[in-house]
Amino acid sequence: MSRPRIVIVGAGFAGYRTARTLSRLTRHQADITLLNPTDYFLYLPLLPQVAAGILEPRRVSVSLSGTLPHVRLVLGEADGIDLDGHTVHYTGPEGEQGTLPFDRLVLAAGSVNKLLPIPGVAEHAHGFRGLPEALYLRDHVTRQVELAAAADDRAECAARCTFVVVGAGYTGTEVAAHGAMYTDAQVRKHPMRTGMRPRWMLLDVAPRVMPEMDERLSRTAERVLRQRGVDVRMGTSVKEATHDGVVLTDGSTVDTRTLVWCVGVRPDPLVESLGLPMERGRLLVDPHLQVPGRPELFACGDVAAVPDLNQPGQYTPMTAQHAWRHGKVCAQNVAASLGIGERRAYRHRDMGFVVDLGGAKAAANPLGLPMSGPAAGAVTRGYHLAAMPGNRVRVAADWLLDAVLPRQAVQLGLVRSWSVPLESSSPEVARVPGGPERHGKAAGPAGQRPDGEETGNQPGGESAKGQPGGEPAKNQPGGEPAKEQPGGEPAKSQPGGEPAGRRSHGGRAKGGQSGSPRASGKPRRAVEAAGPRSAREGSGKPGRAPRASGAGSAGKRPTAPSGPSRSAGPPTDPGPEPPANQPPPGPDIAPGPVKRTDRRAAEGDS
């Protein structure tokens, strides 16, 4: 008799804990597969310290293969679930397609940035949900302080050293607290010519900082922020975002080049395609974390609406503490469904919260005991060390070095602005040139991004017509393609067009969902942010190019129809057309000459 197959989608707090506990409980009696877009578990509570230069990125990234030795890791993102066929369809990191059969399925896909219909936010703001976003923010803040120090114009200096954080919850409060310390340390070593200092603003429509936590913790956090010079404005948010700044709801205008979006999260839209009962975007489950009527399906973490047995009628909030505990109970119940152990209902006890405000400052209430100052700082860091599933010694060593040595404020330039758009359902993966997602933010004047990066002819900048990122010629990739060509108006009965019949990916409804699975591996989510986005009008994931239908193997790019560019003059002996399977020149292929059948260099070759 074959061993039962267990597939876990997502390796966040809930998915990682489920895989680790199941591996221990089943003892090689089941095949456990973990599907995740990255090969690491990200310890999110310490992400603000990565952005502030305290911790190196690998410190908060725990290797999945190194800590889950008896779990098979598959890199990819789920783009459809066939519950009747017991298969999960996914897309790999290089565009390859695959399926995973299962006898038990655990959905722990986590959450994505929560967008609001505010003009300009999707184009000019950046979130804080993944490692690429933290690395980008550290480089961006460092660059803005350096540019402000070199600026002769006082207005430009003030705009560059003004940083606006929207959302005074757990994440936004820590980002503002650590960010203020980081920029102050930079200015002490390199004072600005105009004598100005960095300015941090924390905005929220709530009446107080961290409204979901104890009021004493809120007062402690706000006091520390104000002592560091953070402009805390409660009852105020962003009304409109532009390239040069933001307009607030109180009518004032703030000139800035930095807008950090920390207003909250929403469940991953993968679960919306299942056609099962939902509660505010979360999949309804019973106290045993099992979907009613589907004995093979379990859900935990941010995508699951778990009844709170301590507060009847309520559901457990979307926090890391609950997700971590969900994972353990879910693993026990999955094992019980296979005849190993007994089922148990999820019931939690509030152990308190900790908020690291940088340095020796923190706010904590372990077991309901409110604390502040150095004692709270020691409790906070001790809790994080105990909660991390790995890298404890390295994290403690980085904390020790940060206490005795100055921070290294340098730009690595590894993550660009267009690589981490706010409107992304995969914040844990940075976009790359030529990848499925390559559309970034709107460019500013003269090809300059809102963060001050010069773009030239790079994606997101203002390029020449007919070039990638500019106004391409018709029938060229990114332009107005011919009908029935990849990226254009596809023929009926083709993927991405009008489907010939009902698809079986997770029972996706005909009316409310896109007819084709997203290239990223997750179903397309509803557009919440206002403002024009070229990627929204296409099929598939925002910012990702649709896949070719039919020809070629999985992962190959479609062949663009040939034709002269608008910006080019009259053609002069273009020679024979390239082979049908030859990809077009541009940023979607590796640099280098394109071979032709007539042994002549192709037009546009480097």
Short mmCIF file of C-alpha atoms in Angstrom, two decimals, residues 154-486:
data_model
loop_
_atom_site.label_atom_id
_atom_site.label_comp_id
_atom_site.label_asym_id
_atom_site.label_seq_id
_atom_site.Cartn_x
_atom_site.Cartn_y
_atom_site.Cartn_z
CA ARG A 154 16.96 73.44 0.44
CA ALA A 155 13.54 72.32 -0.86
CA GLU A 156 15.02 69.29 -2.60
CA CYS A 157 16.99 68.40 0.52
CA ALA A 158 13.84 68.59 2.66
CA ALA A 159 11.85 66.40 0.25
CA ARG A 160 14.54 63.72 0.00
CA CYS A 161 15.05 63.42 3.75
CA THR A 162 11.30 63.21 4.50
CA PHE A 163 9.99 59.66 4.91
CA VAL A 164 6.26 58.93 5.20
CA VAL A 165 5.00 55.66 6.70
CA VAL A 166 1.27 54.96 6.37
CA GLY A 167 -0.15 52.59 8.96
CA ALA A 168 0.60 52.79 12.67
CA GLY A 169 0.14 49.12 13.38
CA TYR A 170 2.78 46.65 14.50
CA THR A 171 4.84 46.84 11.30
CA GLY A 172 4.52 50.54 10.57
CA THR A 173 5.45 51.53 14.13
CA GLU A 174 8.62 49.42 14.07
CA VAL A 175 9.59 50.66 10.59
CA ALA A 176 9.31 54.30 11.70
CA ALA A 177 11.14 53.68 14.99
CA HIS A 178 14.07 51.82 13.42
CA GLY A 179 14.15 54.10 10.38
CA ALA A 180 14.52 57.24 12.48
CA MET A 181 17.50 55.75 14.31
CA TYR A 182 19.09 54.62 11.04
CA THR A 183 18.90 58.02 9.32
CA ASP A 184 20.03 59.90 12.44
CA ALA A 185 23.15 57.73 12.53
CA GLN A 186 23.83 58.56 8.88
CA VAL A 187 23.49 62.31 9.43
CA ARG A 188 25.80 62.25 12.43
CA LYS A 189 28.60 60.92 10.23
CA HIS A 190 27.74 63.00 7.15
CA PRO A 191 25.93 66.22 8.13
CA MET A 192 23.78 67.89 5.49
CA ARG A 193 25.00 71.12 3.92
CA THR A 194 21.81 72.98 4.67
CA GLY A 195 21.84 71.95 8.32
CA MET A 196 18.62 69.96 8.00
CA ARG A 197 17.83 66.62 9.60
CA PRO A 198 15.78 63.63 8.42
CA ARG A 199 12.07 63.76 9.14
CA TRP A 200 9.91 60.68 9.63
CA MET A 201 6.10 60.79 9.60
CA LEU A 202 3.73 58.08 10.84
CA LEU A 203 0.12 58.36 9.64
CA ASP A 204 -2.99 56.40 10.50
CA VAL A 205 -6.73 56.99 10.60
CA ALA A 206 -6.89 55.22 13.97
CA PRO A 207 -7.10 57.31 17.14
CA ARG A 208 -3.83 55.94 18.57
CA VAL A 209 -0.70 54.04 17.67
CA MET A 210 -1.17 50.25 17.49
CA PRO A 211 -4.91 50.38 18.22
CA GLU A 212 -5.23 46.58 18.23
CA MET A 213 -2.91 46.28 21.24
CA ASP A 214 -3.07 47.25 24.89
CA GLU A 215 -3.44 50.99 25.45
CA ARG A 216 -0.40 51.09 27.72
CA LEU A 217 1.75 49.59 24.97
CA SER A 218 0.35 52.17 22.60
CA ARG A 219 1.30 55.07 24.87
CA THR A 220 4.81 53.69 25.37
CA ALA A 221 5.39 53.29 21.63
CA GLU A 222 4.09 56.78 20.82
CA ARG A 223 6.26 58.33 23.53
CA VAL A 224 9.40 56.67 22.14
CA LEU A 225 8.53 57.74 18.59
CA ARG A 226 8.03 61.36 19.57
CA GLN A 227 11.27 61.39 21.55
CA ARG A 228 13.09 60.39 18.36
CA GLY A 229 11.45 63.20 16.42
CA VAL A 230 8.89 61.12 14.52
CA ASP A 231 5.88 63.21 13.46
CA VAL A 232 2.99 61.01 14.63
CA ARG A 233 -0.34 62.07 13.14
CA MET A 234 -3.36 60.05 14.17
CA GLY A 235 -6.66 60.47 12.39
CA THR A 236 -4.76 61.40 9.21
CA SER A 237 -3.90 59.41 6.11
CA VAL A 238 -2.93 59.85 2.47
CA LYS A 239 -5.48 61.30 0.07
CA GLU A 240 -3.30 61.21 -3.03
CA ALA A 241 0.26 60.23 -3.86
CA THR A 242 2.34 61.83 -6.61
CA HIS A 243 5.93 61.72 -7.83
CA ASP A 244 6.84 64.76 -5.71
CA GLY A 245 4.95 64.01 -2.51
CA VAL A 246 1.63 63.17 -0.89
CA VAL A 247 -1.58 65.03 -0.18
CA LEU A 248 -2.98 64.25 3.27
CA THR A 249 -6.61 63.96 4.26
CA ASP A 250 -6.33 67.15 6.35
CA GLY A 251 -5.53 69.09 3.16
CA SER A 252 -1.82 69.56 3.76
CA THR A 253 0.86 68.57 1.25
CA VAL A 254 4.12 66.86 2.18
CA ASP A 255 7.04 66.86 -0.26
CA THR A 256 8.71 63.46 -0.12
CA ARG A 257 10.33 60.80 -2.26
CA THR A 258 9.49 57.92 0.11
CA LEU A 259 6.08 56.41 0.84
CA VAL A 260 6.02 53.16 2.82
CA TRP A 261 2.66 51.36 2.82
CA CYS A 262 1.99 49.41 6.04
CA VAL A 263 -1.80 49.70 6.31
CA GLY A 264 -2.29 45.98 6.75
CA VAL A 265 -2.65 42.75 4.84
CA ARG A 266 -5.37 40.67 3.26
CA PRO A 267 -5.55 36.91 2.68
CA ASP A 268 -3.83 35.51 -0.37
CA PRO A 269 -6.34 35.48 -3.26
CA LEU A 270 -5.58 31.83 -4.01
CA VAL A 271 -8.44 30.69 -1.76
CA GLU A 272 -10.95 32.86 -3.61
CA SER A 273 -10.82 30.52 -6.62
CA LEU A 274 -12.04 27.48 -4.69
CA GLY A 275 -15.69 28.51 -4.60
CA LEU A 276 -16.00 27.58 -0.93
CA PRO A 277 -17.60 29.60 1.89
CA MET A 278 -15.53 32.63 2.83
CA GLU A 279 -15.38 35.16 5.66
CA ARG A 280 -13.89 38.49 4.55
CA GLY A 281 -11.55 36.83 2.10
CA ARG A 282 -10.62 33.97 4.43
CA LEU A 283 -11.62 30.35 4.00
CA LEU A 284 -14.12 29.21 6.62
CA VAL A 285 -12.92 26.23 8.66
CA ASP A 286 -14.15 24.44 11.77
CA PRO A 287 -12.29 24.53 15.12
CA HIS A 288 -10.22 21.57 13.87
CA LEU A 289 -8.95 23.72 10.94
CA GLN A 290 -10.78 21.48 8.47
CA VAL A 291 -13.01 22.78 5.67
CA PRO A 292 -16.58 21.54 6.22
CA GLY A 293 -17.63 19.02 3.57
CA ARG A 294 -14.04 18.52 2.42
CA PRO A 295 -12.34 15.98 4.69
CA GLU A 296 -9.13 16.15 2.62
CA LEU A 297 -8.78 19.95 2.85
CA PHE A 298 -7.29 21.88 5.78
CA ALA A 299 -6.45 25.58 6.07
CA CYS A 300 -4.49 27.60 8.62
CA GLY A 301 -2.78 30.94 9.03
CA ASP A 302 -3.95 34.15 7.40
CA VAL A 303 -6.05 32.41 4.73
CA ALA A 304 -8.23 30.62 7.31
CA ALA A 305 -11.11 32.04 9.32
CA VAL A 306 -10.68 29.98 12.49
CA PRO A 307 -13.44 30.25 15.12
CA ASP A 308 -12.22 31.76 18.38
CA LEU A 309 -13.50 29.39 21.06
CA ASN A 310 -12.58 31.90 23.77
CA GLN A 311 -14.78 34.57 22.13
CA PRO A 312 -17.81 32.88 20.56
CA GLY A 313 -18.85 34.42 17.28
CA GLN A 314 -15.39 35.84 16.59
CA TYR A 315 -12.48 34.59 14.48
CA THR A 316 -8.82 34.54 15.42
CA PRO A 317 -6.95 37.60 14.10
CA MET A 318 -4.32 37.48 11.36
CA THR A 319 -1.18 37.52 13.51
CA ALA A 320 2.05 35.53 13.47
CA GLN A 321 1.34 34.10 16.92
CA HIS A 322 -1.95 32.58 15.80
CA ALA A 323 -0.48 31.31 12.53
CA TRP A 324 2.35 29.57 14.39
CA ARG A 325 -0.13 27.88 16.75
CA HIS A 326 -2.48 27.04 13.87
CA GLY A 327 0.33 25.09 12.24
CA LYS A 328 0.86 22.80 15.19
CA VAL A 329 -2.84 22.00 15.64
CA CYS A 330 -3.34 21.58 11.90
CA ALA A 331 -0.49 19.07 11.71
CA GLN A 332 -1.94 17.07 14.58
CA ASN A 333 -5.36 16.95 12.92
CA VAL A 334 -3.95 15.98 9.52
CA ALA A 335 -2.04 13.15 11.17
CA ALA A 336 -5.20 12.12 13.05
CA SER A 337 -7.10 11.92 9.73
CA LEU A 338 -4.50 9.33 8.68
CA GLY A 339 -4.97 7.32 11.88
CA ILE A 340 -2.02 8.81 13.79
CA GLY A 341 -2.99 10.39 17.10
CA GLU A 342 -6.22 12.20 17.97
CA ARG A 343 -7.92 15.33 16.74
CA ARG A 344 -7.92 18.48 18.81
CA ALA A 345 -9.69 21.82 18.50
CA TYR A 346 -7.75 25.07 18.27
CA ARG A 347 -7.95 27.02 21.48
CA HIS A 348 -5.43 29.73 22.31
CA ARG A 349 -4.31 31.69 25.30
CA ASP A 350 -3.14 35.27 24.83
CA MET A 351 0.53 35.39 25.84
CA GLY A 352 0.93 39.10 25.18
CA PHE A 353 2.78 41.11 22.53
CA VAL A 354 6.24 42.55 22.12
CA VAL A 355 7.23 45.56 19.99
CA ASP A 356 10.91 46.25 19.29
CA LEU A 357 11.44 50.02 18.96
CA GLY A 358 15.19 49.89 18.32
CA GLY A 359 18.15 50.27 20.66
CA ALA A 360 17.23 49.47 24.22
CA LYS A 361 13.64 50.66 23.78
CA ALA A 362 10.68 48.32 23.45
CA ALA A 363 7.10 47.84 24.62
CA ALA A 364 5.92 44.46 25.88
CA ASN A 365 3.23 42.87 28.01
CA PRO A 366 4.28 39.26 28.59
CA LEU A 367 1.44 37.38 30.30
CA GLY A 368 -0.40 40.69 30.63
CA LEU A 369 2.38 42.48 32.53
CA PRO A 370 3.09 45.86 30.85
CA MET A 371 6.78 46.70 30.50
CA SER A 372 8.88 49.40 28.83
CA GLY A 373 12.49 50.50 28.62
CA PRO A 374 15.54 48.20 28.74
CA ALA A 375 13.64 45.46 30.57
CA ALA A 376 11.07 45.32 27.78
CA GLY A 377 13.90 45.33 25.24
CA ALA A 378 15.51 42.30 26.86
CA VAL A 379 12.18 40.45 26.99
CA THR A 380 11.44 41.31 23.36
CA ARG A 381 14.73 40.08 21.99
CA GLY A 382 14.64 37.01 24.19
CA TYR A 383 11.21 36.17 22.85
CA HIS A 384 12.38 36.50 19.25
CA LEU A 385 15.38 34.28 19.86
CA ALA A 386 13.16 31.64 21.43
CA ALA A 387 10.56 31.84 18.65
CA MET A 388 12.98 31.63 15.72
CA PRO A 389 13.35 28.09 14.34
CA GLY A 390 16.98 28.72 13.36
CA ASN A 391 19.88 31.21 13.07
CA ARG A 392 19.67 32.13 16.75
CA VAL A 393 23.41 32.42 17.29
CA ARG A 394 23.90 34.52 14.17
CA VAL A 395 21.06 36.86 15.14
CA ALA A 396 22.47 37.31 18.65
CA ALA A 397 25.92 37.97 17.17
CA ASP A 398 24.53 40.68 14.88
CA TRP A 399 22.80 42.32 17.83
CA LEU A 400 26.04 42.31 19.79
CA LEU A 401 28.02 43.79 16.89
CA ASP A 402 25.39 46.48 16.36
CA ALA A 403 25.71 47.48 20.00
CA VAL A 404 29.47 48.06 19.81
CA LEU A 405 30.12 48.98 16.15
CA PRO A 406 28.62 51.62 13.84
CA ARG A 407 26.24 50.45 11.14
CA GLN A 408 27.37 50.10 7.56
CA ALA A 409 25.21 52.49 5.55
CA VAL A 410 25.92 51.52 1.95
CA GLN A 411 23.80 50.94 -1.14
CA LEU A 412 24.02 47.43 -2.51
CA GLY A 413 21.72 48.13 -5.45
CA LEU A 414 20.47 44.55 -5.56
CA VAL A 415 16.75 45.42 -5.67
CA ARG A 416 15.39 48.18 -7.90
CA SER A 417 12.18 50.14 -7.53
CA TRP A 418 10.32 48.34 -10.32
CA SER A 419 11.27 44.97 -8.84
CA VAL A 420 9.06 45.45 -5.76
CA PRO A 421 5.78 47.08 -6.84
CA LEU A 422 3.14 47.54 -4.21
CA GLU A 423 0.52 45.86 -6.34
CA SER A 424 2.00 42.39 -6.15
CA SER A 425 0.56 39.16 -4.85
CA SER A 426 4.09 37.77 -4.49
CA PRO A 427 5.95 40.25 -2.25
CA GLU A 428 8.40 37.53 -1.26
CA VAL A 429 9.79 37.36 -4.82
CA ALA A 430 11.46 40.31 -6.56
CA ARG A 431 10.68 40.80 -10.23
CA VAL A 432 13.55 40.41 -12.69
CA PRO A 433 14.04 41.58 -16.29
CA GLY A 434 12.56 39.09 -18.69
CA GLY A 435 10.65 37.31 -15.94
CA PRO A 436 6.89 36.83 -15.74
CA GLU A 437 6.56 40.20 -13.95
CA ARG A 438 8.53 43.05 -15.37
CA HIS A 439 6.31 46.12 -15.22
CA GLY A 440 7.30 48.54 -12.48
CA LYS A 441 6.14 51.90 -11.25
CA ALA A 442 5.33 54.86 -13.38
CA ALA A 443 8.37 56.87 -14.29
CA GLY A 444 8.87 60.44 -13.31
CA PRO A 445 10.06 63.28 -15.49
CA ALA A 446 13.02 62.59 -17.74
CA GLY A 447 13.00 58.90 -16.93
CA GLN A 448 13.47 59.36 -13.20
CA ARG A 449 11.63 57.15 -10.75
CA PRO A 450 9.97 58.49 -7.61
CA ASP A 451 12.90 57.20 -5.58
CA GLY A 452 15.42 59.16 -7.62
CA GLU A 453 16.83 56.24 -9.58
CA GLU A 454 17.84 57.19 -13.09
CA THR A 455 16.20 54.75 -15.44
CA GLY A 456 17.24 55.60 -18.97
CA ASN A 457 15.81 52.80 -21.06
CA GLN A 458 15.27 50.47 -18.14
CA PRO A 459 11.82 49.10 -17.27
CA GLY A 460 9.73 51.80 -15.62
CA GLY A 461 11.68 54.67 -17.18
CA GLU A 462 10.92 56.86 -20.18
CA SER A 463 12.47 55.08 -23.13
CA ALA A 464 12.61 55.76 -26.80
CA LYS A 465 9.64 54.71 -28.85
CA GLY A 466 9.85 51.20 -30.07
CA GLN A 467 12.16 50.23 -27.20
CA PRO A 468 11.21 48.13 -24.15
CA GLY A 469 9.40 50.38 -21.67
CA GLY A 470 8.55 53.03 -24.26
CA GLU A 471 5.85 53.18 -26.89
CA PRO A 472 6.49 50.06 -28.92
CA ALA A 473 5.40 49.49 -32.46
CA LYS A 474 2.24 47.64 -33.14
CA ASN A 475 2.53 43.87 -33.29
CA GLN A 476 5.64 44.10 -31.09
CA PRO A 477 5.85 42.79 -27.50
CA GLY A 478 4.20 45.34 -25.18
CA GLY A 479 2.51 47.23 -28.01
CA GLU A 480 -0.82 46.68 -29.70
CA PRO A 481 -0.50 43.12 -30.83
CA ALA A 482 -2.38 41.48 -33.63
CA LYS A 483 -5.36 39.42 -32.74
CA GLU A 484 -4.77 35.76 -31.88
CA GLN A 485 -1.15 36.59 -31.02
CA PRO A 486 0.35 36.17 -27.51
#
